[in-house]
Amino acid sequence: RIQILFENNYTCMIPTRQTLLCCPKNAVHVTKSAEEDLKIDQLMNGPQPPPIPVNHEEDFSDIERLNVIRFGDTDTEGRLCVTIAACRIPNNIDYDKLLRYGITKLDKICESDYSLVYFHYGYENITKPTWKWLINCYRSFDRKFKKNIKGFYIVHPSTKLKMVFRFLNPLVSVQSRKKIFYCNTIEDLSRHFILPRLDIPREALLHDKKLTSRSTDNIITNVTAVDNSMYGYRVFGGNLSDSDQIPGVVEECINYLKQPHNLQQVGLFRQCGNASELRQIKEMYNTGQNIDITKYCSHTVASVLKTYLRDLQTPILTFESYPTLSHWSDLSPEMQKSMCRKLLDNIPNVNFMTLRLLIPFLHDVASYSDVNKMTSQNISVVIGPNLVWHKNTLTTLSDIHNINSFCQYLIDNPRLVEGDEMRCAQPQPPPPPPPSQQQGGSPSLPDKPVIQLENYDNKSPPNNDNFLHVNNSNSNNNNMCPS
């Protein structure tokens, strides 16, 4: 038997280390005294503590600059991700204020799905909170916080931490326990997150390097790209510029999802699909296999579409549009319309064609919001972060809000990308100049008329009456060129 002494002198006994890792129902048992057993029972089953008073006007600058809690990253399905780094917690931190800061920030995003990543390495070196604080901390988060969290990922967990979670099991519902995942290495996160876009503490990277005996930099660089050298191409994790056509995976997903019975699915794009089926579909596309997308449920196919957009090396709206979109909410309605048209004119042709297919479809999804509960605002929350992100730095929470607002603007105004056939057409070469202009000199016969072609920039067909302008001031009509 192994005895572990906690900070509050409660002694927990477990039969073996293997039993602890397996976490059987009776793995942890408090054995110090009946009085302390009663005290713990009161903590576990006592009355609900009063909610933590949150003041949105409170100054959290001292907490924010520590970067203990970071907001703005996203997982492979575009859900907002919150990262917590234990190695950045100082010894003199006010845990109550840290909790208030976390609740204040989470309150802005908990209406939609999100994920939580906790880097545990470095926690052993700081002053730890009491058991009472931990239990009250969990109870302070009401249902709206717990319902929409889709995954709690614990990186580099210690044996003691696992036992603590097992000790708190009576407080945690069965559904919440299924959302807890232990990641022994950073590479384990690659199934759920794009590592280069995740705020991973440097201390965690160095610790992971010691554990795996290899460079974590190589893992972060290569883990998101599937090695398809034997196939010669890659669908997920590639670029739209690899082809001049709309990607087949986008067309197949949209053609399947726009069927009425799929558009009526509650939580379309918000509810996650089957993770194993999603990995299977990605592998089949990346290896060039034939795939029947219609045999999968609509939520899985919607996750495939979100994942494809998020895995692009260059976002569909390009990196150059990020500075403009980060200030979208500051623009007037007239400026927004003008800036939107300018932005769409500057993206590559294949990107525009893909948007031309995607945005009207999302508008159709929003038109069924009375049934599927997905308004244009709800859709923009889950789709917006997949359309554009910063090239080198993490996307901030305020920037995500602006990007989502732009996405909602497109969904509410699909005509901005509809009906513009000339924008999607390949540019036509200009007509050749007259032979005299090709030679770069003046005409050999000055008394002959000079035919000039008007520049009509492909926006409207030329008028036959004014298409040819003849300079005939020094000649009669008999001298006109036959052409």
Coordinates of C-alpha atoms in Angstrom, one line a residue, residues 422-423 426-431 455-462:
M422 CA -17.0 37.8 -64.3
R423 CA -15.1 37.6 -61.0
Q426 CA -10.6 33.4 -66.0
P427 CA -9.1 36.8 -67.1
Q428 CA -9.1 37.2 -70.9
P429 CA -6.1 38.6 -72.6
P430 CA -6.5 42.1 -74.0
P431 CA -7.0 42.4 -77.7
N455 CA -10.9 49.8 -72.5
Y456 CA -14.1 48.2 -71.2
D457 CA -12.4 46.1 -68.4
N458 CA -14.8 43.1 -69.0
K459 CA -17.6 44.5 -66.9
S460 CA -20.1 45.1 -69.7
P461 CA -20.1 44.0 -73.4
P462 CA -19.0 46.8 -75.7

